[in-house]
Short mmCIF file of C-alpha atoms in Angstrom, two decimals:
data_model
loop_
_atom_site.label_atom_id
_atom_site.label_comp_id
_atom_site.label_asym_id
_atom_site.label_seq_id
_atom_site.Cartn_x
_atom_site.Cartn_y
_atom_site.Cartn_z
CA MET A 1 -25.48 -24.85 -141.68
CA ARG A 2 -26.46 -25.17 -145.34
CA ALA A 3 -22.80 -25.39 -146.34
CA LEU A 4 -22.20 -28.19 -143.83
CA TYR A 5 -25.24 -30.06 -145.16
CA ASP A 6 -23.90 -29.70 -148.71
CA ILE A 7 -20.51 -31.06 -147.62
CA PHE A 8 -22.11 -34.13 -146.00
CA ALA A 9 -24.26 -34.69 -149.09
CA GLN A 10 -21.16 -34.55 -151.27
CA VAL A 11 -19.37 -37.02 -148.94
CA PHE A 12 -22.20 -39.56 -149.20
CA ARG A 13 -22.44 -39.10 -152.98
CA SER A 14 -18.72 -39.69 -153.30
CA ILE A 15 -18.86 -42.85 -151.20
CA ALA A 16 -21.90 -44.10 -153.12
CA ALA A 17 -20.22 -43.40 -156.47
CA ASN A 18 -17.51 -45.97 -155.64
CA LYS A 19 -19.61 -48.67 -153.99
CA LEU A 20 -17.27 -51.63 -154.39
CA ARG A 21 -14.17 -49.73 -153.32
CA SER A 22 -15.97 -48.22 -150.33
CA PHE A 23 -17.45 -51.61 -149.37
CA LEU A 24 -14.10 -53.41 -149.49
CA THR A 25 -12.42 -50.66 -147.49
CA MET A 26 -15.13 -50.65 -144.83
CA PHE A 27 -15.32 -54.45 -144.76
CA GLY A 28 -11.60 -54.72 -143.99
CA ILE A 29 -11.82 -52.34 -141.04
CA ALA A 30 -15.10 -53.80 -139.74
CA TRP A 31 -13.60 -57.29 -139.92
CA GLY A 32 -10.52 -56.16 -138.00
CA VAL A 33 -12.61 -54.49 -135.28
CA ALA A 34 -14.98 -57.46 -134.93
CA SER A 35 -12.07 -59.91 -134.79
CA LEU A 36 -10.32 -57.84 -132.11
CA LEU A 37 -13.45 -57.64 -129.95
CA LEU A 38 -14.23 -61.33 -130.43
CA LEU A 39 -10.74 -62.46 -129.46
CA ILE A 40 -10.70 -60.30 -126.34
CA GLY A 41 -14.28 -61.38 -125.56
CA LEU A 42 -13.29 -65.05 -125.81
CA GLY A 43 -10.32 -64.43 -123.52
CA GLU A 44 -12.56 -62.72 -120.97
CA GLY A 45 -14.99 -65.64 -121.21
CA PHE A 46 -12.20 -68.07 -120.35
CA ARG A 47 -11.01 -65.80 -117.52
CA SER A 48 -14.53 -65.56 -116.09
CA GLY A 49 -14.99 -69.33 -116.40
CA GLN A 50 -11.75 -70.03 -114.54
CA ARG A 51 -12.72 -67.63 -111.78
CA ARG A 52 -16.13 -69.24 -111.50
CA GLY A 53 -14.52 -72.67 -111.38
CA LEU A 54 -12.22 -71.65 -108.51
CA ALA A 55 -15.16 -69.98 -106.75
CA GLN A 56 -16.91 -73.37 -106.78
CA LEU A 57 -14.20 -74.58 -104.38
CA GLY A 58 -14.70 -71.74 -101.94
CA THR A 59 -13.50 -68.20 -101.27
CA ASP A 60 -9.79 -67.49 -100.63
CA VAL A 61 -9.01 -71.13 -99.81
CA ILE A 62 -5.54 -72.49 -99.10
CA MET A 63 -5.44 -76.30 -98.94
CA MET A 64 -2.81 -78.31 -97.11
CA TRP A 65 -2.19 -82.04 -96.93
CA GLY A 66 0.22 -84.22 -95.02
CA GLY A 67 3.69 -84.37 -96.54
CA THR A 68 7.15 -85.86 -96.28
CA ILE A 69 10.12 -84.33 -94.52
CA PRO A 70 13.48 -84.64 -96.38
CA ALA A 71 16.44 -85.80 -94.34
CA MET A 72 18.39 -82.99 -96.00
CA PRO A 73 16.93 -79.92 -97.75
CA ASN A 74 16.33 -80.39 -101.48
CA GLN A 75 16.98 -84.14 -101.25
CA HIS A 76 14.34 -86.79 -101.85
CA THR A 77 16.00 -89.73 -100.10
CA GLY A 78 15.30 -90.84 -96.55
CA MET A 79 12.08 -88.81 -96.40
CA ARG A 80 9.90 -89.09 -93.29
CA PRO A 81 6.13 -88.86 -93.83
CA TYR A 82 3.83 -87.00 -91.46
CA LYS A 83 0.06 -86.65 -91.17
CA LEU A 84 -1.87 -83.52 -90.31
CA THR A 85 -4.05 -83.79 -87.20
CA LEU A 86 -7.07 -82.18 -85.64
CA ALA A 87 -4.73 -80.76 -82.99
CA ASP A 88 -2.79 -79.04 -85.80
CA THR A 89 -6.04 -77.41 -86.91
CA ASP A 90 -6.74 -76.14 -83.40
CA ALA A 91 -3.18 -74.76 -83.20
CA ILE A 92 -3.66 -72.90 -86.50
CA ARG A 93 -6.94 -71.41 -85.25
CA THR A 94 -5.38 -70.14 -82.04
CA GLN A 95 -1.81 -69.27 -83.08
CA ALA A 96 -1.90 -68.17 -86.71
CA GLN A 97 -2.54 -64.43 -86.47
CA HIS A 98 -3.20 -63.96 -90.17
CA VAL A 99 -5.66 -66.85 -90.56
CA ARG A 100 -9.35 -66.00 -90.16
CA ASN A 101 -10.77 -69.53 -90.41
CA ALA A 102 -9.57 -73.12 -90.65
CA THR A 103 -11.24 -76.49 -90.97
CA ALA A 104 -10.15 -80.12 -91.11
CA PHE A 105 -11.73 -83.14 -92.74
CA ILE A 106 -11.19 -86.82 -93.39
CA ASN A 107 -11.81 -88.08 -96.91
CA ARG A 108 -12.05 -91.82 -97.58
CA SER A 109 -13.02 -93.45 -100.86
CA ASP A 110 -12.89 -97.08 -99.66
CA LEU A 111 -16.23 -97.06 -97.80
CA LYS A 112 -19.27 -98.65 -99.47
CA GLN A 113 -22.64 -96.92 -99.27
CA VAL A 114 -25.86 -98.90 -99.61
CA SER A 115 -29.54 -97.88 -99.55
CA GLU A 116 -32.59 -100.11 -99.85
CA PHE A 117 -32.67 -99.32 -103.57
CA SER A 118 -29.05 -99.18 -104.74
CA SER A 119 -25.40 -98.82 -103.80
CA SER A 120 -22.67 -96.31 -104.49
CA GLY A 121 -18.93 -95.98 -104.18
CA GLY A 122 -18.41 -92.24 -103.78
CA SER A 123 -16.02 -90.83 -101.21
CA VAL A 124 -17.13 -90.22 -97.63
CA MET A 125 -16.03 -87.03 -95.92
CA GLY A 126 -16.03 -86.35 -92.21
CA VAL A 127 -16.34 -82.58 -91.84
CA GLU A 128 -16.43 -79.97 -89.11
CA LEU A 129 -19.21 -77.50 -88.38
CA ASN A 130 -17.44 -74.64 -90.18
CA TYR A 131 -16.73 -76.55 -93.40
CA PRO A 132 -19.32 -74.58 -95.47
CA GLU A 133 -17.74 -71.31 -94.28
CA ILE A 134 -14.57 -72.21 -96.19
CA ARG A 135 -15.65 -74.62 -98.91
CA ASN A 136 -18.63 -74.20 -101.21
CA LEU A 137 -21.40 -76.54 -100.00
CA PRO A 138 -24.83 -75.26 -101.16
CA MET A 139 -27.73 -77.13 -99.58
CA ALA A 140 -30.55 -78.10 -101.96
CA GLN A 141 -32.70 -79.95 -99.40
CA GLY A 142 -32.75 -80.48 -95.65
CA ARG A 143 -30.12 -79.03 -93.34
CA TYR A 144 -26.43 -78.99 -92.57
CA PHE A 145 -24.93 -80.41 -89.37
CA ASN A 146 -25.34 -78.57 -86.07
CA ALA A 147 -23.22 -78.51 -82.92
CA ASP A 148 -25.18 -81.37 -81.33
CA ASP A 149 -24.51 -83.61 -84.34
CA LEU A 150 -20.79 -83.32 -83.78
CA ALA A 151 -20.86 -83.27 -79.96
CA GLN A 152 -23.05 -86.40 -79.76
CA HIS A 153 -21.38 -88.26 -82.65
CA ARG A 154 -24.73 -88.60 -84.38
CA MET A 155 -25.19 -91.08 -87.23
CA VAL A 156 -26.44 -88.55 -89.79
CA VAL A 157 -25.39 -88.05 -93.39
CA ILE A 158 -25.69 -85.42 -96.14
CA LEU A 159 -25.71 -86.71 -99.71
CA GLY A 160 -24.03 -85.14 -102.71
CA GLN A 161 -26.25 -84.41 -105.70
CA LYS A 162 -25.01 -87.40 -107.77
CA ASN A 163 -25.03 -89.81 -104.85
CA ASN A 164 -28.58 -88.79 -104.00
CA LYS A 165 -29.65 -89.87 -107.50
CA LEU A 166 -27.67 -93.10 -107.32
CA LEU A 167 -28.86 -94.21 -103.89
CA PHE A 168 -32.47 -92.99 -104.19
CA PRO A 169 -33.33 -93.06 -107.92
CA GLY A 170 -36.59 -91.15 -108.36
CA ARG A 171 -37.42 -91.42 -104.66
CA PRO A 172 -37.27 -89.01 -101.69
CA SER A 173 -34.17 -89.36 -99.57
CA LEU A 174 -34.71 -87.00 -96.61
CA GLY A 175 -35.35 -89.02 -93.47
CA ALA A 176 -34.39 -92.28 -95.19
CA PHE A 177 -31.49 -94.49 -94.06
CA ILE A 178 -28.34 -95.78 -95.73
CA THR A 179 -25.48 -97.91 -94.46
CA ILE A 180 -21.81 -96.95 -94.74
CA ASN A 181 -19.69 -100.07 -94.32
CA GLY A 182 -22.60 -101.57 -92.39
CA ALA A 183 -23.17 -98.59 -90.05
CA ARG A 184 -26.69 -97.11 -90.32
CA PHE A 185 -27.02 -93.36 -91.05
CA GLN A 186 -30.08 -91.16 -91.51
CA VAL A 187 -30.16 -88.70 -94.42
CA ILE A 188 -30.71 -85.13 -93.18
CA GLY A 189 -29.75 -83.13 -96.26
CA VAL A 190 -28.85 -83.10 -99.96
CA VAL A 191 -26.20 -80.84 -101.49
CA ASP A 192 -26.92 -78.88 -104.66
CA LYS A 193 -24.78 -79.50 -107.76
CA ILE A 194 -21.18 -78.30 -107.39
CA GLY A 195 -18.92 -77.50 -110.31
CA ARG A 196 -19.50 -77.84 -114.03
CA GLY A 197 -18.93 -80.32 -116.79
CA ASN A 198 -18.51 -84.06 -116.38
CA ASN A 199 -16.39 -83.91 -113.23
CA ASP A 200 -18.77 -85.49 -110.72
CA SER A 201 -16.27 -86.25 -107.97
CA GLU A 202 -17.53 -83.31 -105.87
CA ASN A 203 -21.15 -84.39 -106.40
CA GLN A 204 -20.58 -88.07 -105.59
CA ARG A 205 -19.63 -87.43 -101.99
CA LEU A 206 -21.30 -88.12 -98.67
CA TYR A 207 -20.74 -85.92 -95.63
CA ILE A 208 -20.88 -87.07 -92.01
CA PRO A 209 -19.78 -85.31 -88.78
CA LEU A 210 -16.01 -85.41 -88.29
CA SER A 211 -16.44 -86.74 -84.75
CA THR A 212 -18.49 -89.67 -86.07
CA MET A 213 -15.95 -90.26 -88.85
CA MET A 214 -13.07 -90.41 -86.37
CA GLN A 215 -15.00 -92.82 -84.18
CA LEU A 216 -16.13 -95.23 -86.92
CA PHE A 217 -13.83 -94.66 -89.91
CA PRO A 218 -10.56 -93.02 -88.81
CA MET A 219 -7.56 -92.60 -91.09
CA THR A 220 -5.79 -95.90 -91.74
CA GLY A 221 -2.08 -96.60 -91.82
CA GLU A 222 0.86 -97.47 -89.60
CA ASN A 223 2.15 -95.20 -86.85
CA ILE A 224 -0.26 -92.35 -87.47
CA PRO A 225 -1.92 -90.28 -84.74
CA ALA A 226 -5.48 -91.16 -83.72
CA ASP A 227 -6.72 -87.70 -84.68
CA SER A 228 -5.14 -87.69 -88.15
CA VAL A 229 -7.04 -85.85 -90.89
CA SER A 230 -6.76 -85.88 -94.68
CA SER A 231 -6.45 -82.12 -95.08
CA ILE A 232 -6.52 -78.76 -93.34
CA GLN A 233 -7.98 -75.91 -95.33
CA TYR A 234 -7.89 -72.30 -94.22
CA GLN A 235 -8.46 -68.70 -95.26
CA PRO A 236 -6.14 -65.71 -94.71
CA LEU A 237 -7.49 -62.56 -93.09
CA THR A 238 -7.57 -61.00 -96.56
CA ALA A 239 -6.62 -62.35 -99.97
CA ASP A 240 -3.55 -60.06 -100.05
CA LEU A 241 -2.22 -61.73 -96.89
CA ASN A 242 -2.14 -65.25 -98.35
CA GLU A 243 1.67 -65.52 -98.27
CA THR A 244 1.81 -64.17 -94.70
CA ALA A 245 -0.89 -66.63 -93.61
CA LYS A 246 1.01 -69.50 -95.24
CA ALA A 247 4.18 -68.47 -93.41
CA ASP A 248 2.25 -68.59 -90.10
CA VAL A 249 0.84 -72.04 -90.89
CA HIS A 250 4.22 -73.38 -92.07
CA ARG A 251 5.82 -72.25 -88.82
CA ILE A 252 3.13 -73.93 -86.69
CA ILE A 253 3.13 -77.21 -88.63
CA ALA A 254 6.93 -77.36 -88.72
CA GLU A 255 7.21 -76.82 -84.96
CA ARG A 256 4.60 -79.47 -84.22
CA HIS A 257 6.15 -82.08 -86.54
CA GLY A 258 9.81 -81.45 -85.85
CA PHE A 259 11.33 -79.78 -88.92
CA GLU A 260 12.36 -76.35 -90.10
CA PRO A 261 9.65 -74.19 -91.75
CA SER A 262 12.19 -73.19 -94.41
CA VAL A 263 12.06 -76.75 -95.83
CA LYS A 264 9.50 -76.03 -98.55
CA ASP A 265 9.58 -79.61 -99.88
CA ALA A 266 7.87 -80.74 -96.67
CA PHE A 267 4.62 -78.94 -97.47
CA GLU A 268 1.95 -80.22 -99.84
CA GLU A 269 -0.48 -77.38 -100.50
CA TRP A 270 -2.53 -75.51 -103.08
CA ASP A 271 -3.11 -71.79 -102.80
CA THR A 272 -6.25 -71.04 -104.86
CA ILE A 273 -5.65 -67.29 -104.38
CA LYS A 274 -2.25 -67.55 -106.06
CA SER A 275 -3.69 -69.75 -108.82
CA GLU A 276 -6.41 -67.18 -109.53
CA ARG A 277 -3.84 -64.40 -109.74
CA THR A 278 -1.69 -66.46 -112.11
CA VAL A 279 -4.67 -67.16 -114.35
CA GLY A 280 -5.54 -63.45 -114.27
CA LEU A 281 -2.01 -62.46 -115.27
CA ILE A 282 -2.02 -64.94 -118.17
CA PHE A 283 -5.29 -63.63 -119.55
CA THR A 284 -4.24 -60.00 -118.98
CA ALA A 285 -1.09 -60.68 -121.00
CA MET A 286 -3.26 -62.26 -123.70
CA ASP A 287 -5.55 -59.20 -123.72
CA VAL A 288 -2.57 -56.85 -124.05
CA PHE A 289 -1.12 -58.95 -126.89
CA LEU A 290 -4.43 -59.21 -128.72
CA GLY A 291 -5.10 -55.52 -128.15
CA GLY A 292 -1.70 -54.67 -129.62
CA VAL A 293 -2.33 -56.89 -132.64
CA GLY A 294 -5.74 -55.27 -133.06
CA ILE A 295 -4.31 -51.74 -132.97
CA VAL A 296 -1.68 -52.67 -135.56
CA THR A 297 -4.41 -54.22 -137.72
CA LEU A 298 -6.54 -51.09 -137.46
CA ALA A 299 -3.52 -48.91 -138.22
CA LEU A 300 -2.89 -50.96 -141.38
CA GLY A 301 -6.53 -50.43 -142.28
CA ALA A 302 -6.00 -46.70 -141.85
CA VAL A 303 -3.03 -46.87 -144.22
CA GLY A 304 -5.32 -48.53 -146.75
CA ILE A 305 -7.86 -45.73 -146.35
CA ILE A 306 -5.14 -43.09 -146.76
CA ASN A 307 -4.07 -44.82 -149.96
CA ILE A 308 -7.63 -44.98 -151.28
CA MET A 309 -8.29 -41.34 -150.38
CA LEU A 310 -5.10 -40.26 -152.18
CA VAL A 311 -6.26 -42.19 -155.23
CA THR A 312 -9.63 -40.45 -154.90
CA VAL A 313 -7.92 -37.04 -154.79
CA THR A 314 -5.96 -37.92 -157.94
CA GLU A 315 -9.10 -39.13 -159.74
CA ARG A 316 -11.04 -36.02 -158.79
CA THR A 317 -8.31 -33.45 -159.41
CA LYS A 318 -10.22 -31.83 -162.25
CA GLU A 319 -13.40 -31.72 -160.15
CA ILE A 320 -11.51 -30.05 -157.31
CA GLY A 321 -10.07 -27.46 -159.70
CA LEU A 322 -13.52 -26.72 -161.12
CA ARG A 323 -15.08 -26.33 -157.68
CA LYS A 324 -12.29 -24.00 -156.54
CA ALA A 325 -12.62 -21.98 -159.76
CA LEU A 326 -16.36 -21.58 -159.02
CA GLY A 327 -15.60 -20.24 -155.53
CA ALA A 328 -15.17 -23.27 -153.26
CA THR A 329 -12.74 -22.50 -150.46
CA SER A 330 -9.76 -24.60 -149.50
CA ARG A 331 -11.48 -25.08 -146.14
CA SER A 332 -14.60 -26.62 -147.73
CA ILE A 333 -12.47 -28.93 -149.89
CA LEU A 334 -10.42 -29.90 -146.82
CA MET A 335 -13.58 -30.56 -144.80
CA GLN A 336 -15.15 -32.70 -147.53
CA PHE A 337 -12.21 -35.10 -147.93
CA PHE A 338 -11.53 -35.14 -144.19
CA LEU A 339 -15.13 -36.11 -143.42
CA GLU A 340 -15.05 -38.73 -146.16
CA GLY A 341 -12.05 -40.49 -144.59
CA LEU A 342 -13.48 -40.11 -141.09
CA MET A 343 -16.85 -41.42 -142.24
CA LEU A 344 -15.32 -44.53 -143.80
CA THR A 345 -13.40 -45.46 -140.64
CA GLY A 346 -16.11 -44.46 -138.15
CA LEU A 347 -18.93 -46.25 -139.93
CA SER A 348 -16.74 -49.34 -140.41
CA GLY A 349 -15.88 -49.38 -136.71
CA VAL A 350 -19.51 -49.08 -135.58
CA ILE A 351 -20.51 -51.91 -137.94
CA GLY A 352 -17.66 -54.07 -136.59
CA ILE A 353 -18.62 -53.40 -132.96
CA LEU A 354 -22.30 -54.12 -133.61
CA ALA A 355 -21.44 -57.32 -135.51
CA ALA A 356 -19.15 -58.55 -132.71
CA ALA A 357 -21.74 -57.68 -130.04
CA GLY A 358 -24.49 -59.46 -131.97
CA LEU A 359 -22.37 -62.58 -132.50
CA MET A 360 -21.35 -62.71 -128.84
CA PHE A 361 -24.96 -62.24 -127.75
CA GLY A 362 -25.98 -65.10 -130.04
CA LEU A 363 -23.23 -67.37 -128.69
CA GLY A 364 -24.27 -66.53 -125.14
CA ALA A 365 -27.90 -67.38 -125.89
CA MET A 366 -26.86 -70.68 -127.50
CA MET A 367 -24.60 -71.68 -124.61
CA GLY A 368 -27.06 -70.53 -121.93
CA ASN A 369 -26.14 -71.59 -118.38
CA ASN A 370 -23.34 -73.78 -119.67
CA GLN A 371 -21.65 -76.48 -117.64
CA MET A 372 -18.33 -76.12 -119.43
CA GLY A 373 -15.12 -74.69 -118.07
CA PHE A 374 -15.59 -71.30 -119.73
CA ASP A 375 -18.25 -68.62 -120.01
CA PRO A 376 -19.70 -67.22 -123.25
CA PRO A 377 -17.62 -64.46 -124.87
CA ARG A 378 -18.77 -61.00 -123.89
CA LEU A 379 -18.18 -57.50 -125.18
CA VAL A 380 -15.53 -55.92 -122.96
CA PRO A 381 -16.19 -52.16 -122.62
CA TRP A 382 -12.51 -51.16 -122.56
CA SER A 383 -11.83 -53.06 -125.80
CA ALA A 384 -14.73 -51.29 -127.55
CA VAL A 385 -13.49 -47.90 -126.25
CA MET A 386 -9.95 -48.76 -127.41
CA ALA A 387 -11.24 -49.77 -130.87
CA LEU A 388 -13.28 -46.56 -131.20
CA GLY A 389 -10.38 -44.42 -130.01
CA THR A 390 -7.94 -46.08 -132.40
CA LEU A 391 -10.43 -45.77 -135.25
CA THR A 392 -10.98 -42.08 -134.51
CA LEU A 393 -7.24 -41.45 -134.59
CA CYS A 394 -6.89 -43.50 -137.78
CA GLY A 395 -9.85 -41.68 -139.31
CA VAL A 396 -8.32 -38.28 -138.56
CA VAL A 397 -5.00 -39.32 -140.11
CA ALA A 398 -6.68 -41.07 -143.05
CA GLY A 399 -8.84 -38.03 -143.78
CA LEU A 400 -6.54 -35.15 -142.93
CA TYR A 401 -3.51 -35.96 -145.09
CA PRO A 402 -5.38 -36.61 -148.38
CA ALA A 403 -7.69 -33.68 -147.59
CA SER A 404 -4.74 -31.33 -147.19
CA LYS A 405 -3.36 -32.56 -150.53
CA ALA A 406 -6.71 -31.83 -152.19
CA ALA A 407 -7.08 -28.40 -150.57
CA ALA A 408 -3.56 -27.40 -151.65
CA LEU A 409 -4.28 -27.89 -155.36
CA GLU A 410 -4.24 -24.71 -157.45
CA PRO A 411 -7.42 -24.28 -159.59
CA VAL A 412 -5.56 -23.62 -162.85
CA GLU A 413 -3.19 -26.56 -162.40
CA ALA A 414 -6.06 -28.85 -161.36
CA LEU A 415 -8.13 -27.93 -164.42
CA ARG A 416 -5.21 -28.85 -166.71
CA LYS A 417 -5.16 -32.44 -165.33
CA GLU A 418 -6.82 -35.08 -167.44
#
């Protein structure tokens, strides 16, 4: 135990004797570790922010809109437009085996909303009872629609967060009345803020029952069905069955509108599940790339430490010879130089990890509950483990090779060195 204590004391004395060289060596490795963790942490912040942004839309949502049917596959001349309908939605609910839920809505942005205090021009959406089951619609005040609201075509409205402020600035809105293109509606609820940043389109919406919307403000255009809707949005049974669910829906829509389901150009849709996977793959590739660059950087740092330790062995050749002549064993010499190299890399790595963690914590505190499209960078456990593992390996290599050179010196030959 005493011998081990003496070895550690000698290691620290040796490091302290060359302060500038030790500092520069440790700084280079600590900088590399901190940079690696920060880059991966930033990537994970962007990944988390993108996931959170998609989650604001809803869970496992696939969105479909009316499209145009090409006269010939892969041709864009003589295309015939078609509109989705409420009957299409019912067919998807009953016939699509791999769809767990589906909803339809009408979205119109040409309807003027007026209260006794102000006016607004946000979009008006006619929605079904199950809309919040598929799309994110958090209620801040009041209530959502019930079955009687839709069955009786009630004149009730739910305001988006921004529209609530515009139509009732500094005043209570629940129970109050507004007009939509002259029709009088009572406010029964207010939606909490949706999304982040300056994109207020989701928050400047009004929601009314779909049955009321179809009665008062149906879809406009020539030769379109009376039950036309702007969009059908649905969820697969599980996220892994998104392609199977889309195939079911394509088959149903194609049969009902008179074209082949293999004509992909006829479908206008957005699969948020696929988008999330694509974003995940991009950021995973970035993590792998950055991790590889970080490992190479740390390996180069280890080469630097090996070089410095070899220089140290050369400088201390006479000292090594004297110690061996006085009875020091090759094992103790080996252990001293090995621990010195390992200490330099290990201490540098810990400092780098702590510096990166502190900086990321500070950035997170500064950003707080940000409304931007990305989250604060965060320390990713696997990147810290990878950095420590790489540093340990580098430390072993950086300490073992110079240590073996030192231990192999013969006392007589070492004492002759100047």
